[in-house]
XYZ file of C-alpha atoms in Angstrom:
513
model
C 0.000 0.000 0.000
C 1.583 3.211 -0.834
C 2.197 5.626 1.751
C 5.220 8.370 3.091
C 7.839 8.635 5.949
C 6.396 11.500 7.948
C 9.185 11.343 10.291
C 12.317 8.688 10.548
C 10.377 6.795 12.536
C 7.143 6.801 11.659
C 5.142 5.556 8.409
C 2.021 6.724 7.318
C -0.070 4.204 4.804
C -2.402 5.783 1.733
C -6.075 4.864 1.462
C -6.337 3.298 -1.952
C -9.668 4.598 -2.390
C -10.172 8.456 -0.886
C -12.951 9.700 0.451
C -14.917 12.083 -1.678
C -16.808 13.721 0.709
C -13.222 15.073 2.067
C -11.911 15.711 -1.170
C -14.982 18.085 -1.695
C -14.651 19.820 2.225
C -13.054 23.443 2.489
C -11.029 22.275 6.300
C -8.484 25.464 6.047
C -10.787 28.261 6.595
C -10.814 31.372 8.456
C -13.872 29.746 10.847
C -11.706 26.847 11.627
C -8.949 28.635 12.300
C -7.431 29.434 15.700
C -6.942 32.829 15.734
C -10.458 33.307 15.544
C -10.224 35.999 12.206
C -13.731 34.446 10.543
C -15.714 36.116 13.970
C -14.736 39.244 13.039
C -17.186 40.836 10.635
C -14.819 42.872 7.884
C -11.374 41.785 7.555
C -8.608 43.883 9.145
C -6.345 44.996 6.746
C -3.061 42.599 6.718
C -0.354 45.201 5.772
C 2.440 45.221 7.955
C 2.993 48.916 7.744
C -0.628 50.223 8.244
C -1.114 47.560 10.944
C 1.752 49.151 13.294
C 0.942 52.796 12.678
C -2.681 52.426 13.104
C -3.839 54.061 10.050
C -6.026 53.064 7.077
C -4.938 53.044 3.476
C -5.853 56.909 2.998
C -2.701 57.522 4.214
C -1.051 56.284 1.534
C -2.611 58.970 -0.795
C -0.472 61.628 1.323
C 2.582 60.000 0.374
C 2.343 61.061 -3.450
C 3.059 64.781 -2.325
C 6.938 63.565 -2.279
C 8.350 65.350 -5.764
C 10.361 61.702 -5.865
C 8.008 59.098 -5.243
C 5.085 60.246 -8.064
C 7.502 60.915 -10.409
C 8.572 57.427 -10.659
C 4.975 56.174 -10.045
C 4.381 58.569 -13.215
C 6.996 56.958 -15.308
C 5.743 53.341 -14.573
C 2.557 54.442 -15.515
C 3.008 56.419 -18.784
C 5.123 53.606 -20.362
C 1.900 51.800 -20.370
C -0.519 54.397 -21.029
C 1.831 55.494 -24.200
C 0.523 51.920 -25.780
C -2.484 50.825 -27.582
C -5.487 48.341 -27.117
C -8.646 46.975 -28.882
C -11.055 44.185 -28.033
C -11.623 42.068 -30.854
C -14.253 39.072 -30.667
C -13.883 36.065 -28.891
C -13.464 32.654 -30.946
C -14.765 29.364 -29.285
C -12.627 26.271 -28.388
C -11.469 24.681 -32.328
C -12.862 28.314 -33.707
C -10.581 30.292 -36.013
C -12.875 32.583 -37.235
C -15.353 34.620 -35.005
C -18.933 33.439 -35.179
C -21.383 35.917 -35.859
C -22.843 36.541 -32.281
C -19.376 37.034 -30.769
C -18.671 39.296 -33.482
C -21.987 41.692 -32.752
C -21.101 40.661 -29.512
C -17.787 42.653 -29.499
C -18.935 45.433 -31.834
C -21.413 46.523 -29.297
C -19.059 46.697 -26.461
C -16.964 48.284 -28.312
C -19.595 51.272 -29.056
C -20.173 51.412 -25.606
C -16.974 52.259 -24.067
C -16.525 54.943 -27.354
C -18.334 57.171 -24.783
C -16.033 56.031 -21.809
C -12.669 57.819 -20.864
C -10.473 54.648 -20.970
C -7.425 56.506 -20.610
C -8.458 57.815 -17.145
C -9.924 54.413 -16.600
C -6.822 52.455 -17.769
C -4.849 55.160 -15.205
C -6.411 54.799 -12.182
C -6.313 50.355 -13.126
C -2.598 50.929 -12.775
C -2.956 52.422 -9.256
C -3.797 49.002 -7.983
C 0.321 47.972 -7.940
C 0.287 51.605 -5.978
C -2.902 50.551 -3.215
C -3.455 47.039 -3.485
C -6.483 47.218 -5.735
C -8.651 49.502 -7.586
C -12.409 48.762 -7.652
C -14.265 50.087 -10.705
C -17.911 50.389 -10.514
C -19.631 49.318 -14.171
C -22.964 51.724 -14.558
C -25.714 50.114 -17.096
C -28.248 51.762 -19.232
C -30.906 50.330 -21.495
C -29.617 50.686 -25.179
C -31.424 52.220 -27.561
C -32.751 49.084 -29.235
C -33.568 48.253 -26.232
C -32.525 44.704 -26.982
C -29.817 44.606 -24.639
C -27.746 46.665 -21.535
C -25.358 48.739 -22.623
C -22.366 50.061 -20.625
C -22.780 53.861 -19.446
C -19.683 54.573 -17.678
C -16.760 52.354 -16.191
C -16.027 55.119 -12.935
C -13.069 54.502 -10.429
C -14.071 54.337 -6.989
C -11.668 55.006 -3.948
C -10.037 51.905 -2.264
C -10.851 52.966 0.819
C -14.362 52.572 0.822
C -14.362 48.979 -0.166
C -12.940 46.013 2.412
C -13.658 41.939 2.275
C -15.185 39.636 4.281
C -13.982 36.387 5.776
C -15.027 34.954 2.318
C -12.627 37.268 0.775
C -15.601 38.934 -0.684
C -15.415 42.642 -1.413
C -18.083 44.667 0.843
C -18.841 48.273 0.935
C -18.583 49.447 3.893
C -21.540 52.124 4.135
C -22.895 54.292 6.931
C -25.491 52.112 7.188
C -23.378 48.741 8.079
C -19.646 48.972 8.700
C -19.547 45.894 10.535
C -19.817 43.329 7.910
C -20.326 45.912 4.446
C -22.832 46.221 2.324
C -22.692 43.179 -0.165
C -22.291 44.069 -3.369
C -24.875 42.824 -6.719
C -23.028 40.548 -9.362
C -22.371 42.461 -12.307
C -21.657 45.771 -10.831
C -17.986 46.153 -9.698
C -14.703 44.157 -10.805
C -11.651 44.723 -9.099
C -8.138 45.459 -9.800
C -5.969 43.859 -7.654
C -2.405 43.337 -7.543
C -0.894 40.071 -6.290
C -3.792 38.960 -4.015
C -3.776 35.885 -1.457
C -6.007 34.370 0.534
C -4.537 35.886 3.749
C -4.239 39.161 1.982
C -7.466 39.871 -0.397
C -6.702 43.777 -0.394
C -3.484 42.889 -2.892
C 0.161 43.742 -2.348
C 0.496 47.383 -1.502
C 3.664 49.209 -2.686
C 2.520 52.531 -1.384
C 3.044 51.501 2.367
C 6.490 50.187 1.514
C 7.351 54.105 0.807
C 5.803 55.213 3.991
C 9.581 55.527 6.036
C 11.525 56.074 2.895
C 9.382 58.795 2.600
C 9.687 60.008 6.336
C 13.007 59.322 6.750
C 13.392 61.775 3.682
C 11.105 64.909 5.022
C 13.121 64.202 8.171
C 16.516 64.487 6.786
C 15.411 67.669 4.525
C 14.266 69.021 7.902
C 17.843 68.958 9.790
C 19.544 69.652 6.096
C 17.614 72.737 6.056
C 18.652 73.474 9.857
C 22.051 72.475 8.918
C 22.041 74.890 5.829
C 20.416 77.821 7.640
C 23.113 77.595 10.403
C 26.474 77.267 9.105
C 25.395 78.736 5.465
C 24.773 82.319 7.259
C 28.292 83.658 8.508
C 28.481 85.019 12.606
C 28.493 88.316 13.636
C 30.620 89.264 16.483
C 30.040 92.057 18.408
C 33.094 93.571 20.323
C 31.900 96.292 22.912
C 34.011 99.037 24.873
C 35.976 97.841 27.863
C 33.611 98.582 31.041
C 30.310 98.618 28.759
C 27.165 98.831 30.974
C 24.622 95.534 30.065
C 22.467 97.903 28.641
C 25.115 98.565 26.178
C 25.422 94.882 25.337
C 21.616 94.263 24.818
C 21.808 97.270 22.386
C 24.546 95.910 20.437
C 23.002 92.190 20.682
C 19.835 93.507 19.268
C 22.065 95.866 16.873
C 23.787 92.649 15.297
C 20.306 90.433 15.652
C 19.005 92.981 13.208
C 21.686 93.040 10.945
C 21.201 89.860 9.832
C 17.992 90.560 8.598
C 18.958 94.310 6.925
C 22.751 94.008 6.768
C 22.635 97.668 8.704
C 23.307 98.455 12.057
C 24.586 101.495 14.634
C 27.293 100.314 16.941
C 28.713 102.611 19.645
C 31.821 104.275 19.908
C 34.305 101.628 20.705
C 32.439 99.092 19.673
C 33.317 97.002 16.233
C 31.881 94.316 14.445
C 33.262 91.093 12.793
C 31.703 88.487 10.597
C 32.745 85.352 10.776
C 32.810 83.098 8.031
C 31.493 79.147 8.464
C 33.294 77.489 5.731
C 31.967 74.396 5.054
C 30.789 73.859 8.540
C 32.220 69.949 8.959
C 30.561 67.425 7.002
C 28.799 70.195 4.609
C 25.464 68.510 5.080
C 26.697 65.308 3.222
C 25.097 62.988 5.927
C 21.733 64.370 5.366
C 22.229 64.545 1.191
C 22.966 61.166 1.511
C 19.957 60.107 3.480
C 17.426 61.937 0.973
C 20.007 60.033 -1.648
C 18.900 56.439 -0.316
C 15.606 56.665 0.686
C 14.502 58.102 -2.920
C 16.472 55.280 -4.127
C 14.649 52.637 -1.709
C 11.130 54.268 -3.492
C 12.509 53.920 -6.864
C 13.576 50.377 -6.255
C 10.019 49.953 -4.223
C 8.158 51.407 -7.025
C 10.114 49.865 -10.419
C 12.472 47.583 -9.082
C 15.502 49.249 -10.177
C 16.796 53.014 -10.011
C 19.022 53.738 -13.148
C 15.845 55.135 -14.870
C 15.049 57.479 -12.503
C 18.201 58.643 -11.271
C 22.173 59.020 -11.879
C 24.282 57.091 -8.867
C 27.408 59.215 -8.124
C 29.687 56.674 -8.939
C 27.993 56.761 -12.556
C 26.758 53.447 -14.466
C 27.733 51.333 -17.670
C 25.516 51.522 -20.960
C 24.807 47.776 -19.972
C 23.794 48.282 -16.554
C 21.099 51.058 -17.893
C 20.266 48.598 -20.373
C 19.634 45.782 -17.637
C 17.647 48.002 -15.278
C 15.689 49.739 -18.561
C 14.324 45.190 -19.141
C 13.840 45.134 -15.803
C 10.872 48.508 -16.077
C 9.730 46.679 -18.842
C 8.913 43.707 -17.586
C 7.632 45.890 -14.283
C 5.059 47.691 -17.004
C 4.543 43.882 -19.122
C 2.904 43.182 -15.486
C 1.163 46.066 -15.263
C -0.693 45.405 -19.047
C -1.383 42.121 -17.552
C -3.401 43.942 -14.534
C -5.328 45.924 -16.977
C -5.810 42.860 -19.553
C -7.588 40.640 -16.889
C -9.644 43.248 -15.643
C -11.379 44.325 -19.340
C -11.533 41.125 -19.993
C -13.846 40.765 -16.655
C -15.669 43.759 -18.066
C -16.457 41.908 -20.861
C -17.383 38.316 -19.533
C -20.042 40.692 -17.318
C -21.042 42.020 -20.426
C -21.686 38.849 -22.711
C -23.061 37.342 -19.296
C -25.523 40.189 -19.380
C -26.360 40.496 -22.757
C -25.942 37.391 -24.586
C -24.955 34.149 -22.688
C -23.216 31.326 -23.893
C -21.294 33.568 -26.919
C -17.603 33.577 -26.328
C -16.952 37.250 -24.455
C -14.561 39.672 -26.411
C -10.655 39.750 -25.821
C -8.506 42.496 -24.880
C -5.357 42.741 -27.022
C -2.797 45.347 -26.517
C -1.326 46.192 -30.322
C 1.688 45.703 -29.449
C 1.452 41.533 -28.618
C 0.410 41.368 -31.956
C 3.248 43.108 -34.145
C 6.025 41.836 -35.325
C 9.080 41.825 -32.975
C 11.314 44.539 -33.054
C 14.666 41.620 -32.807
C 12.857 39.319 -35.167
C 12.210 42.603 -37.871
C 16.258 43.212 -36.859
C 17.491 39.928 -37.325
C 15.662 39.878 -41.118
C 17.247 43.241 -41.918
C 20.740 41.860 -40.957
C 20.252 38.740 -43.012
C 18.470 40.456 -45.732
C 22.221 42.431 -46.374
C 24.203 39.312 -46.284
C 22.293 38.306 -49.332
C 19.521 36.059 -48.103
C 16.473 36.412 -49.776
C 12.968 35.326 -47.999
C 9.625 34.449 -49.842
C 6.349 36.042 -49.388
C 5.596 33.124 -47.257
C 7.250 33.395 -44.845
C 6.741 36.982 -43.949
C 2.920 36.009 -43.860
C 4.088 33.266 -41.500
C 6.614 35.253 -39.452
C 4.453 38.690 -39.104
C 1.211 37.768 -39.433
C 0.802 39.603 -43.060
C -2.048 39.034 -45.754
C -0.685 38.392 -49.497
C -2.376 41.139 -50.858
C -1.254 43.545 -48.333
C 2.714 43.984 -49.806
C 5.065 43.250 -52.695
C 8.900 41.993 -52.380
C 11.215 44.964 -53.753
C 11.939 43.858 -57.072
C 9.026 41.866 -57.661
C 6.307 42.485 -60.262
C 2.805 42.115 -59.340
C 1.990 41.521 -63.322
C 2.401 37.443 -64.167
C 2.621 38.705 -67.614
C 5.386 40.891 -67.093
C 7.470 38.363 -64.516
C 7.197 35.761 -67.641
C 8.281 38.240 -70.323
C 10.951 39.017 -68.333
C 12.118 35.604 -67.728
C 11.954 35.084 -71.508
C 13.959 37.895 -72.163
C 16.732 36.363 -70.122
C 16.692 33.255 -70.991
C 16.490 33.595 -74.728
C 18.500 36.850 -74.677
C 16.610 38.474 -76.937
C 16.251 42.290 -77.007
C 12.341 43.352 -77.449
C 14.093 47.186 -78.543
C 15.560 47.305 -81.630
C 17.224 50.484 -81.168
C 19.033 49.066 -78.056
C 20.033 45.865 -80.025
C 21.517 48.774 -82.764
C 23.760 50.295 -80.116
C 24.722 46.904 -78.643
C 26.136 45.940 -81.812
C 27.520 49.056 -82.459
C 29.689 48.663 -79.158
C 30.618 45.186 -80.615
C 31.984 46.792 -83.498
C 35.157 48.411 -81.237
C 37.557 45.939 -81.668
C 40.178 46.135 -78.858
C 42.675 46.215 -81.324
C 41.392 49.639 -82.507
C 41.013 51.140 -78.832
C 44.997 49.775 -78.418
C 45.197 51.608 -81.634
C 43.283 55.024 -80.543
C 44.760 54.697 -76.693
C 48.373 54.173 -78.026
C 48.900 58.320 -78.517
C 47.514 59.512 -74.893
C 49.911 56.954 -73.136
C 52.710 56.909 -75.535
C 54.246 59.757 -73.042
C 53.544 58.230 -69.817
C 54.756 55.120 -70.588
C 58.103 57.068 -71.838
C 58.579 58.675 -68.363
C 58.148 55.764 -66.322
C 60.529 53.713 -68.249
C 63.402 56.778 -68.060
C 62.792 56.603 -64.032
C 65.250 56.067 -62.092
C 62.741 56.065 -58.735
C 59.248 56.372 -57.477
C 59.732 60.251 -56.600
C 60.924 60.676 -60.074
C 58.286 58.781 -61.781
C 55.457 60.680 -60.009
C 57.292 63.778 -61.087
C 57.351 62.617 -64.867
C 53.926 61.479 -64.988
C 52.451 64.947 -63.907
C 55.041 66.552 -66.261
C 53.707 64.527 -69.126
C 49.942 65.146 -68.649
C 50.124 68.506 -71.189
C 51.827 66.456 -73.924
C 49.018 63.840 -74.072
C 47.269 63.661 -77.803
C 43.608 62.660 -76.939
C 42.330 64.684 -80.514
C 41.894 61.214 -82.087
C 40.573 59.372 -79.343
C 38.010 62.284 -78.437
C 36.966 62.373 -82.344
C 36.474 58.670 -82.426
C 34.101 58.671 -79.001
C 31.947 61.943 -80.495
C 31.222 59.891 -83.432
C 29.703 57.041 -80.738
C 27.728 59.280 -79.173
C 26.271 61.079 -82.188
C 25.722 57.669 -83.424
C 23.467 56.812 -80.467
C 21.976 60.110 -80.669
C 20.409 59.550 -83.799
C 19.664 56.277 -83.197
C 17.175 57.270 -80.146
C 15.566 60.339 -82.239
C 14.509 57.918 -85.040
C 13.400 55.533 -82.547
C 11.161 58.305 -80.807
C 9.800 59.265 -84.081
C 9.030 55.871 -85.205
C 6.618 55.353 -82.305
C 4.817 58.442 -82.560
């Protein structure tokens, strides 16, 4: 019988047969459990950070007044905002071609949302990495057909006014019942979230990981400012009379005090004034620079798991290293799209649920799954100039293209033409008889009389190199003999080509008109 050691000494034997009542039984659950967290009406919120300081996740929507942290929460964002999506209709299991249904199907959801703002919509979906989760409420309207619910708006609701029960259901949590939530109707919200569990249904939150990096920052901007204020402002020291009454030093003191302020001031006979300059009073604030230093970097790191693209280290970085940490946003924002994919593509289950059940739902595609890849499109161009040629089947393989939709350079589109062609050089036969003239004609220069034309023009070159003694000389001869070269033949016997030609392209224009 087969069984497993659960300990060196002890052997625990398999039922061959299990028990399907069991196998159908839910035993971890939050009722069984012993810490008692299924008696408590809405779940308390499992983050670690909001747990100890006591607050709720509105807190977190403070933290985006650091200049730091939203900027890099902007630049996650925008590099998926900057990209473009569609839904296109769903195809059923064997399907490669969209039924009819799914294709009206898909056609009017995609009329719908032509009156929603999806950009603000698709923004505040990426928030969810930011808070956890993003709940979007889905408002419905009769269509005008009347055949069907159409989608009115898709409006972003605050996290905060949304928790889950021991079921890890969401619940609103109203005026009217706090305790356990308002339960909410099927069909009317989806939520965003961003790596949920079972322990944690509110998702991961990356805004509470930036709540001391954050802190720690205003804190150490505090003291730098202290820091700047004191030693960045030189001293003014007051030297009074010998025997000065203390009335005399509070007049000075107060003299001096506002001096600072209006760099004037009456001192009395005897009295004189030095100012003192700080330098770079000890460390020069590096301590604290450094502090605001790491902790943006912690956010950046918290935020896009990496910091070259939001910020330049000191001790500089290789074009590799900005290369590796520019993949790593990218696959931070392929995540993101993923977020956003699965919840439109809840939107639309709700809506074929709704409005015609049983059709396969529409897809959400972002355009850019679908082109061709940029290193595949490379690799092509790079083989394409080492001389390998591709058919036009295999770009409709490789990038998804339709026949009709390009030609090859160099290709005719005309069968005609592509056979004449191939006739032509095959059989090398000229179809232009005025060409064939001037081909023969070119025939008829015998390299005996070129040698014979060419002999004059060189005749003096060939003379200097020969009485050379070296290459200095030679070069010197050659340029010497350039004004004794007699080209009149051979420039007589080329004019006579070209008015040959000449004429023979006139009488061939005049033939065809």
């Amino acid at each position: 019988m087969a069984g497993m050691w659960v300990s060196p000494s002890e052997y625990v034997e398999f039922s061959e047969t299990p028990d399907e009542s069991q196998l159908m039984t839910d035993i971890a659950t939050r009722q069984a459990a012993w810490d008692w967290s299924g008696f408590m009406g809405l779940l308390p919120d499992p983050d670690p950070i909001l747990r100890k300081l006591g607050d709720g996740s509105e807190i977190l929507e403070s933290l985006t007044a650091d200049g730091h942290l939203i900027s890099v929460i902007q630049q996650r964002k925008l590099g998926t905002l900057k990209k473009e999506y569609r839904f296109e209709a769903g195809l059923a299991p064997g399907e490669t071609k969209a039924s009819r249904r799914a294709t009206q199907l898909s056609d009017g959801l995609n009329s719908d949302l032509e009156n929603v703002d999806l950009y603000n919509l698709v923004s505040g979906l990426l928030d969810a990495p930011f808070y956890g989760n993003t709940p979007v409420e889905i408002k419905w309207r009769p269509a005008p057909d009347n055949n069907r619910l159409a989608i009115k708006d898709l409006e972003v609701k605050p996290t905060r006014w949304f928790s889950f029960n021991e079921y890890n259901e969401p619940r609103f949590v109203s005026i009217q019942n706090s305790w356990d939530g308002l339960e909410l109707p099927f069909g009317k919200f989806v939520f965003c979230r961003h790596f949920p569990t079972y322990d944690n249904p509110f998702g991961l939150r990356l805004g509470s990981r930036c709540f001391w990096p954050v802190a720690f920052k205003k804190g150490g901007i505090k003291f730098w400012s202290i820091l700047a204020e004191k030693y960045g402002i030189p001293f003014l020291i007051g030297k009074h009379r010998p025997g000065a009454t203390l009335a005399e030093k509070q007049e000075m003191l107060s003299n001096l005090t506002n001096m600072v302020r209006d760099a004037v001031a009456v001192i009395a006979q005897g009295g004189a004034v030095e100012i003192l300059e700080t330098g770079k009073g000890g460390s020069d604030g590096n301590i604290h620079q450094g502090l605001v230093h790491e902790m943006n970097s912690e956010m950046s790191k918290v935020i896009m798991c990496q910091t070259l693209t939001a910020e330049v280290s000191d001790k500089g970085g290789s074009r590799a290293q900005g290369q590796v940490h520019e993949d790593i946003l990218e696959d931070v924002r392929h995540g993101d799209q993923t977020l956003v994919k699965k919840t439109m593509e809840e939107i639309a289950w709700l809506y074929g649920l709704v409005n015609a059940p049983g059709v396969p739902t529409p897809k959400f595609v972002w355009y850019e799954e679908d082109d061709p890849k940029k290193e595949t499109a490379e690799r092509d161009k790079t083989l394409k100039e080492t001389g390998v040629k591709f058919k036009k089947s295999y770009y409709v393989r490789q990038y998804g293209f339709q026949e009709d939709d390009f030609e090859l350079e160099g290709a005719s589109s005309n069968p005609a033409v592509d056979k004449g062609v191939k006739e032509f050089s095959e059989h090398g036969t000229s179809p232009f008889p005025d060409q064939a003239a001037i081909d023969a004609m070119t025939h008829m220069t015998t390299p005996e009389g070129m040698q014979g034309q060419m002999q004059p023009v060189l005749a003096p070159v060939i003379k200097g190199l020969l009485e050379s003694g070296n290459p200095d000389e030679a070069m010197q001869r050659l340029i010497a003999s350039f004004p004794d070269m007699k080209s009149t033949e051979l420039e007589r016997y080329l004019a006579n080509l070209m008015f040959l030609s000449d004429m023979i392209g006139r009488l061939s224009a005049d033939n065809e008109e």
